[in-house]
Coordinates of C-alpha atoms and ligand atoms in Angstrom, one line a residue:
M1 CA 0.0 0.0 -0.1
R2 CA 1.3 3.5 -0.9
I3 CA -0.7 6.4 0.6
K4 CA -0.9 9.6 -1.5
E5 CA -3.2 11.6 0.7
V6 CA -4.5 11.6 4.3
V7 CA -7.5 13.5 5.4
L8 CA -8.1 14.1 9.1
Y9 CA -11.5 15.2 10.2
K10 CA -12.2 16.7 13.6
M11 CA -15.7 15.8 14.4
K12 CA -18.1 17.1 16.9
M13 CA -21.3 15.0 17.3
K14 CA -24.0 15.6 19.8
M15 CA -24.9 12.5 21.7
R16 CA -28.5 11.3 21.7
H17 CA -28.3 10.8 25.5
P18 CA -25.6 12.2 27.8
F19 CA -23.4 9.4 29.1
T20 CA -22.0 9.6 32.8
T21 CA -19.0 7.7 34.3
S22 CA -17.1 8.2 37.5
F23 CA -15.1 10.9 35.9
G24 CA -17.8 12.9 34.2
T25 CA -20.7 13.3 31.8
E26 CA -20.3 13.5 27.9
H27 CA -23.0 15.3 26.1
E28 CA -21.2 15.5 22.8
R29 CA -18.2 13.6 21.3
L30 CA -15.2 15.6 19.9
F31 CA -13.2 12.8 18.0
L32 CA -11.2 12.3 14.9
L33 CA -11.6 10.4 11.7
V34 CA -8.7 9.4 9.6
E35 CA -9.1 8.7 5.8
V36 CA -6.1 7.3 4.0
K37 CA -6.2 7.3 0.1
D38 CA -4.0 5.1 -2.1
E39 CA -2.9 5.6 -5.7
D40 CA -6.0 3.7 -7.1
G41 CA -8.4 6.1 -5.3
L42 CA -9.4 3.6 -2.6
S43 CA -10.0 4.9 0.9
G44 CA -9.4 3.4 4.3
W45 CA -11.1 4.7 7.4
G46 CA -10.1 4.8 11.1
E47 CA -11.5 6.6 14.2
C48 CA -9.5 8.1 17.0
V49 CA -11.6 7.5 20.1
T50 CA -10.2 10.3 22.3
S51 CA -12.4 12.8 24.2
E52 CA -12.1 16.4 24.6
K53 CA -10.4 16.1 27.9
P54 CA -7.8 13.5 29.2
L55 CA -10.2 11.9 31.8
Y56 CA -10.2 8.3 30.6
S57 CA -6.5 8.3 29.7
E58 CA -3.7 10.8 29.2
E59 CA -4.7 11.3 25.5
F60 CA -7.2 13.9 24.3
T61 CA -8.5 15.0 21.0
Q62 CA -6.3 17.9 20.5
S63 CA -3.2 15.8 21.5
S64 CA -4.1 13.2 19.0
W65 CA -4.7 15.9 16.4
Y66 CA -1.4 17.1 16.8
M67 CA 0.3 13.6 17.0
L68 CA -1.5 12.6 13.6
N69 CA -0.8 15.9 11.8
H70 CA 2.7 16.4 12.7
L71 CA 4.3 13.1 13.8
L72 CA 2.4 10.0 12.6
V73 CA 0.9 10.7 9.3
P74 CA 4.3 12.2 7.8
M75 CA 5.8 8.8 8.7
V76 CA 3.5 6.8 6.4
L77 CA 2.9 9.3 3.5
N78 CA 4.3 8.1 0.1
K79 CA 5.9 5.1 1.7
E80 CA 5.5 1.5 0.7
I81 CA 3.7 -0.3 3.6
E82 CA 3.2 -4.0 2.9
H83 CA 1.0 -4.8 5.7
P84 CA -0.6 -2.9 8.5
D85 CA 1.3 -5.1 11.1
H86 CA 4.5 -3.1 10.0
L87 CA 3.2 0.2 11.2
Q88 CA 4.0 -0.6 14.9
S89 CA 7.7 -0.6 14.3
L90 CA 7.5 2.8 12.8
F91 CA 5.1 4.1 15.5
D92 CA 7.2 2.7 18.2
V93 CA 9.7 5.5 18.3
F94 CA 6.9 7.6 19.9
K95 CA 5.8 6.6 23.4
R96 CA 2.2 5.6 23.9
N97 CA -0.4 7.9 22.1
N98 CA -2.2 4.8 21.4
M99 CA -5.4 6.2 20.3
A100 CA -3.7 8.4 17.7
K101 CA -1.7 5.4 16.5
S102 CA -4.8 3.3 16.4
A103 CA -6.8 5.6 14.2
L104 CA -4.2 5.4 11.5
D105 CA -3.7 1.7 12.1
G106 CA -7.4 1.2 11.7
A107 CA -7.4 3.2 8.4
F108 CA -4.6 1.0 7.0
W109 CA -6.4 -2.2 8.0
D110 CA -9.6 -1.0 6.3
L111 CA -7.6 -0.2 3.1
Y112 CA -5.7 -3.5 3.3
A113 CA -8.8 -5.7 3.5
K114 CA -10.4 -3.6 0.6
T115 CA -7.3 -4.2 -1.6
K116 CA -7.6 -8.0 -0.8
G117 CA -11.4 -7.8 -1.4
L118 CA -12.0 -9.2 2.1
P119 CA -14.3 -8.1 5.0
L120 CA -12.1 -6.7 7.8
S121 CA -13.1 -9.5 10.0
N122 CA -11.7 -12.1 7.7
A123 CA -8.6 -10.1 7.0
L124 CA -8.0 -10.2 10.8
G125 CA -8.7 -13.9 11.0
G126 CA -12.0 -13.7 12.5
T127 CA -14.6 -16.3 11.6
K128 CA -18.0 -15.5 13.3
S129 CA -20.8 -14.1 11.2
Q130 CA -22.7 -12.9 14.2
I131 CA -21.5 -11.5 17.5
E132 CA -23.3 -11.0 20.8
V133 CA -23.5 -7.7 22.5
G134 CA -24.4 -6.2 25.8
I135 CA -24.9 -2.5 26.8
S136 CA -23.1 -0.1 29.0
L137 CA -25.5 2.2 31.0
G138 CA -24.2 5.4 32.6
I139 CA -24.7 6.5 36.1
E140 CA -28.1 7.8 36.7
E141 CA -29.1 10.4 39.4
N142 CA -32.4 8.6 39.8
I143 CA -32.8 4.8 40.4
E144 CA -36.2 4.8 38.6
N145 CA -34.5 5.9 35.6
L146 CA -31.8 3.2 35.8
Y147 CA -34.5 0.6 36.3
E148 CA -36.3 1.8 33.3
S149 CA -33.2 1.8 31.0
I150 CA -32.3 -1.7 32.3
K151 CA -35.8 -3.0 31.6
R152 CA -35.9 -1.4 28.1
K153 CA -32.4 -2.8 27.2
V154 CA -33.2 -6.4 28.6
D155 CA -36.6 -6.3 26.5
E156 CA -34.5 -5.4 23.5
G157 CA -32.5 -8.4 24.1
Y158 CA -29.1 -7.1 25.0
K159 CA -27.0 -10.0 26.3
R160 CA -25.7 -8.5 29.4
I161 CA -26.1 -5.2 31.3
K162 CA -23.2 -3.1 32.5
I163 CA -23.9 -0.4 35.1
K164 CA -21.4 2.3 36.1
I165 CA -20.6 2.7 39.7
K166 CA -18.6 5.1 41.9
P167 CA -18.0 5.6 45.7
G168 CA -21.3 6.6 47.1
K169 CA -23.2 5.0 44.2
D170 CA -22.4 1.5 44.4
L171 CA -23.5 -1.2 46.8
D172 CA -26.9 0.4 47.3
V173 CA -27.5 0.7 43.5
I174 CA -26.2 -2.8 42.8
E175 CA -28.4 -4.3 45.7
K176 CA -31.4 -2.5 44.2
V177 CA -30.9 -3.5 40.7
R178 CA -30.2 -7.1 41.6
S179 CA -33.4 -7.5 43.7
R180 CA -35.4 -5.8 40.8
F181 CA -33.7 -8.0 38.1
P182 CA -32.6 -11.3 39.9
N183 CA -31.5 -13.2 36.9
I184 CA -29.9 -10.7 34.3
P185 CA -26.3 -11.1 33.4
L186 CA -25.1 -8.1 35.3
M187 CA -21.6 -6.4 35.7
A188 CA -20.3 -3.1 37.2
D189 CA -17.6 -0.8 35.8
A190 CA -15.9 1.5 38.3
N191 CA -13.7 3.3 35.9
S192 CA -10.8 3.3 38.4
A193 CA -12.7 5.0 41.2
Y194 CA -11.5 2.9 44.2
T195 CA -8.4 2.0 46.1
L196 CA -7.4 -0.9 48.4
D197 CA -8.9 1.1 51.3
D198 CA -12.3 0.2 49.7
V199 CA -11.7 -3.5 49.8
E200 CA -14.7 -4.3 52.2
T201 CA -17.1 -2.4 49.8
L202 CA -15.7 -4.4 46.8
K203 CA -15.8 -7.7 48.9
A204 CA -19.4 -7.0 49.6
M205 CA -20.2 -7.0 45.9
D206 CA -19.6 -10.7 45.8
Q207 CA -23.1 -11.4 47.1
Y208 CA -24.7 -10.0 44.0
N209 CA -23.6 -12.6 41.4
L210 CA -21.9 -10.0 39.1
M211 CA -20.3 -11.6 36.0
M212 CA -17.3 -9.3 36.7
I213 CA -16.3 -5.9 38.1
E214 CA -14.4 -3.8 35.6
Q215 CA -11.4 -1.6 36.5
P216 CA -12.1 -1.1 40.2
L217 CA -8.6 0.4 40.9
T218 CA -6.3 3.1 39.5
S219 CA -5.6 3.3 35.8
G220 CA -2.4 1.4 34.8
D221 CA -2.4 -0.4 38.2
L222 CA -1.6 -4.2 38.0
I223 CA -0.2 -4.9 41.5
D224 CA -3.1 -3.7 43.7
H225 CA -5.6 -5.4 41.4
A226 CA -3.7 -8.7 41.9
K227 CA -4.0 -8.2 45.7
L228 CA -7.7 -7.3 45.4
Q229 CA -8.5 -10.4 43.1
K230 CA -7.2 -12.5 46.0
E231 CA -9.8 -10.9 48.3
I232 CA -12.9 -11.1 46.2
Q233 CA -14.7 -13.9 44.3
T234 CA -16.1 -11.7 41.6
P235 CA -13.8 -11.9 38.5
I236 CA -12.0 -8.5 37.9
C237 CA -12.0 -7.4 34.3
L238 CA -9.2 -4.9 33.3
D239 CA -10.0 -1.9 31.1
E240 CA -7.6 1.2 31.8
S241 CA -4.8 -1.0 33.1
I242 CA -4.1 -2.7 29.7
H243 CA -2.3 -0.5 27.2
S244 CA 0.0 -3.1 25.5
Y245 CA 0.9 -6.7 25.0
E246 CA 3.4 -6.3 27.8
D247 CA 0.8 -5.0 30.2
A248 CA -1.5 -8.1 29.3
R249 CA 1.3 -10.4 29.8
Q250 CA 2.2 -9.0 33.2
A251 CA -1.5 -8.8 34.3
I252 CA -1.9 -12.4 33.5
E253 CA 1.3 -13.4 35.2
L254 CA 0.5 -11.4 38.3
G255 CA -3.2 -12.5 38.5
S256 CA -4.4 -9.0 38.3
G257 CA -7.7 -10.1 36.8
K258 CA -9.5 -12.9 35.0
I259 CA -11.0 -11.1 32.0
I260 CA -9.8 -8.3 29.8
N261 CA -11.9 -5.7 28.1
M262 CA -10.2 -5.1 24.7
K263 CA -10.3 -1.5 23.3
I264 CA -8.5 -1.1 20.1
G265 CA -7.7 2.5 20.7
R266 CA -6.4 1.9 24.2
V267 CA -3.8 -0.7 22.9
G268 CA -2.7 1.2 19.8
G269 CA -4.6 -0.5 17.1
L270 CA -5.9 -3.7 15.5
S271 CA -2.4 -5.4 15.1
Q272 CA -1.7 -4.9 18.8
A273 CA -5.3 -6.1 19.6
R274 CA -4.8 -9.2 17.6
K275 CA -1.5 -10.0 19.4
I276 CA -3.1 -9.5 22.8
H277 CA -6.1 -11.7 21.7
D278 CA -3.7 -14.6 20.7
L279 CA -1.8 -14.3 24.1
C280 CA -5.1 -14.2 26.0
K281 CA -6.5 -17.2 24.1
H282 CA -3.4 -19.2 24.9
E283 CA -3.7 -18.1 28.6
N284 CA -7.3 -18.8 28.9
I285 CA -8.2 -15.3 29.6
P286 CA -11.7 -14.5 28.0
L287 CA -12.0 -11.2 26.1
W288 CA -14.8 -9.0 25.2
C289 CA -14.8 -5.7 23.1
G290 CA -15.3 -2.4 25.0
G291 CA -16.5 0.9 23.6
M292 CA -15.6 4.4 23.7
L293 CA -18.9 5.9 22.4
E294 CA -17.7 5.4 18.9
S295 CA -19.2 6.7 15.7
G296 CA -20.1 4.0 13.0
V297 CA -16.5 3.9 11.9
G298 CA -15.0 2.9 15.2
R299 CA -18.0 0.7 15.7
A300 CA -17.2 -1.3 12.5
H301 CA -13.7 -1.8 13.6
N302 CA -15.0 -3.2 17.0
I303 CA -17.3 -5.6 15.2
A304 CA -14.5 -6.9 13.1
I305 CA -12.1 -7.6 15.9
T306 CA -15.0 -9.2 18.0
T307 CA -15.2 -12.0 15.4
L308 CA -11.9 -13.5 16.7
S309 CA -12.5 -16.6 18.5
N310 CA -11.4 -15.7 22.0
F311 CA -14.0 -12.8 22.2
T312 CA -16.3 -15.2 24.1
L313 CA -18.2 -12.6 26.2
P314 CA -20.7 -10.0 25.0
G315 CA -19.2 -6.7 24.2
D316 CA -20.3 -3.1 24.4
T317 CA -20.8 -2.5 20.6
A318 CA -24.6 -1.4 20.9
S319 CA -26.7 -0.1 18.0
S320 CA -25.9 3.2 16.4
S321 CA -29.2 4.5 17.5
R322 CA -28.3 4.3 21.2
Y323 CA -25.7 7.0 20.7
W324 CA -26.6 9.1 17.7
H325 CA -29.6 10.8 16.1
K326 CA -27.9 9.8 12.9
D327 CA -24.7 7.8 12.4
I328 CA -22.1 8.6 9.8
I329 CA -22.2 5.1 8.2
E330 CA -24.7 3.3 6.0
P331 CA -26.3 1.2 6.9
E332 CA -26.2 2.0 10.5
V333 CA -25.2 -0.6 13.2
V334 CA -28.4 -2.5 14.3
V335 CA -28.5 -5.0 17.1
N336 CA -31.4 -7.4 17.0
N337 CA -32.1 -9.4 20.0
G338 CA -28.6 -8.8 21.3
V339 CA -27.0 -10.2 18.1
L340 CA -25.3 -8.3 15.4
D341 CA -24.7 -9.6 11.9
V342 CA -21.1 -9.0 10.8
P343 CA -21.0 -7.2 7.5
E344 CA -19.7 -9.0 4.5
A345 CA -18.7 -6.1 2.3
P346 CA -14.9 -5.6 1.9
G347 CA -13.1 -3.6 4.5
I348 CA -15.1 -2.1 7.5
G349 CA -18.2 -3.2 5.6
Y350 CA -20.2 -0.1 5.8
E351 CA -20.2 2.9 3.6
V352 CA -19.1 6.2 5.2
N353 CA -21.7 8.9 4.6
R354 CA -19.6 11.7 3.5
K355 CA -22.6 14.1 3.8
E356 CA -23.1 13.3 7.4
V357 CA -19.3 13.4 8.0
E358 CA -19.1 17.0 6.4
K359 CA -22.0 18.0 8.4
N360 CA -20.2 17.2 11.7
T361 CA -16.8 18.3 10.7
V362 CA -15.4 21.4 12.7
E363 CA -11.8 21.2 11.3
R364 CA -10.2 19.4 8.4
S365 CA -6.6 18.8 7.4
V366 CA -5.4 17.4 4.1
L367 CA -1.8 16.0 4.2
K368 CA 0.0 14.8 1.0
Ligands
OSB1 O1 -15.0 2.5 30.7 O2 -15.8 1.2 29.2 C1 -15.6 2.3 29.6 C2 -17.3 4.9 27.5 C3 -16.3 6.0 27.6 C4 -15.2 5.7 28.3 C5 -15.0 4.7 29.0 C6 -15.9 3.6 29.0 C7 -17.1 3.8 28.3 C8 -18.2 2.8 28.3 C9 -19.2 2.9 27.2 O3 -18.5 2.0 29.2 C10 -19.0 1.9 26.1 C11 -19.8 2.3 24.9 O4 -21.0 2.1 24.9 O5 -19.2 2.6 23.9
MG2 MG1 -14.5 0.5 31.3

């Protein structure tokens, strides 16, 4: 592949419903799209899943805008890149900035699959034609609203319900949800809001039959999670602690958790995600694909990686309509009864709706 031009789109899209985690509420998403264009006029698309502020990780949309414009894109323009797996060795000279790297990696993977005439899922080695999905529900001020959202999503058929917790909005909420819905597959995501001082609270969660508790402790931590996992029965699932293959290897060795939430952006792209997948498969660590409130482009990449065999738990890749008034791909992502049909067209398998992209673009950069 030889890239003649890269277009970066800074996107601002209003969310259909605000989304609250332990670190704040998002009403709109400010993120990036990357379009790589080859000599034959084919385009590959990637999404940079950063937010406006560095709350989830150290990256934010303006930092990735800089990384892509000034450091990453110039490395790949007019250069022969045989396979997307080769990008990592180029990108490695710059520390982290995984979401920025991942956006470009994703665009190359889309283009690579298109040049081979393969759906991205197959190009990655995935074999499933359908995937199962759950839903992530934000923190609600009012428990009645949470009950209502859960009921609606269970009725729609989502395969598991994830609720967000934080100190002061935890045991009481879980207890209420569990007694209202005794049999649903339920899990809680703490987004790093606790420390080992909270071990009693976290231990008390064992009685509610949660599938897992996601990222209870500090972002990046592996050691305290290993200590905590020895104290609690509920499996720990790591999100903000896994940024690389090495993190995954060390987490497994230390026993920091029993499940990993894979986010393509967090680990620096599909090539890295696939390597971690293979390691986890070998080590019997089940995976599921997390979400970053993506537009259709990122959603399509999430669907493709989920077709790999060790993604054995339902992920967070819900229908486009849960997030957007109108998504930027056609058709939109539609989940039926908790199941999603993997697209069969080459590349990401959805058409990018350029009119919708333009409508939501606040800044554009063309690099050649
Ligand atoms: O921790 O998984 C998370 C959204 C933004 C940032 C972090 C997280 C989330 C979600 C929502 O849980 C997942 C989604 O529906 O895209
Ligand atoms: Mg999480």
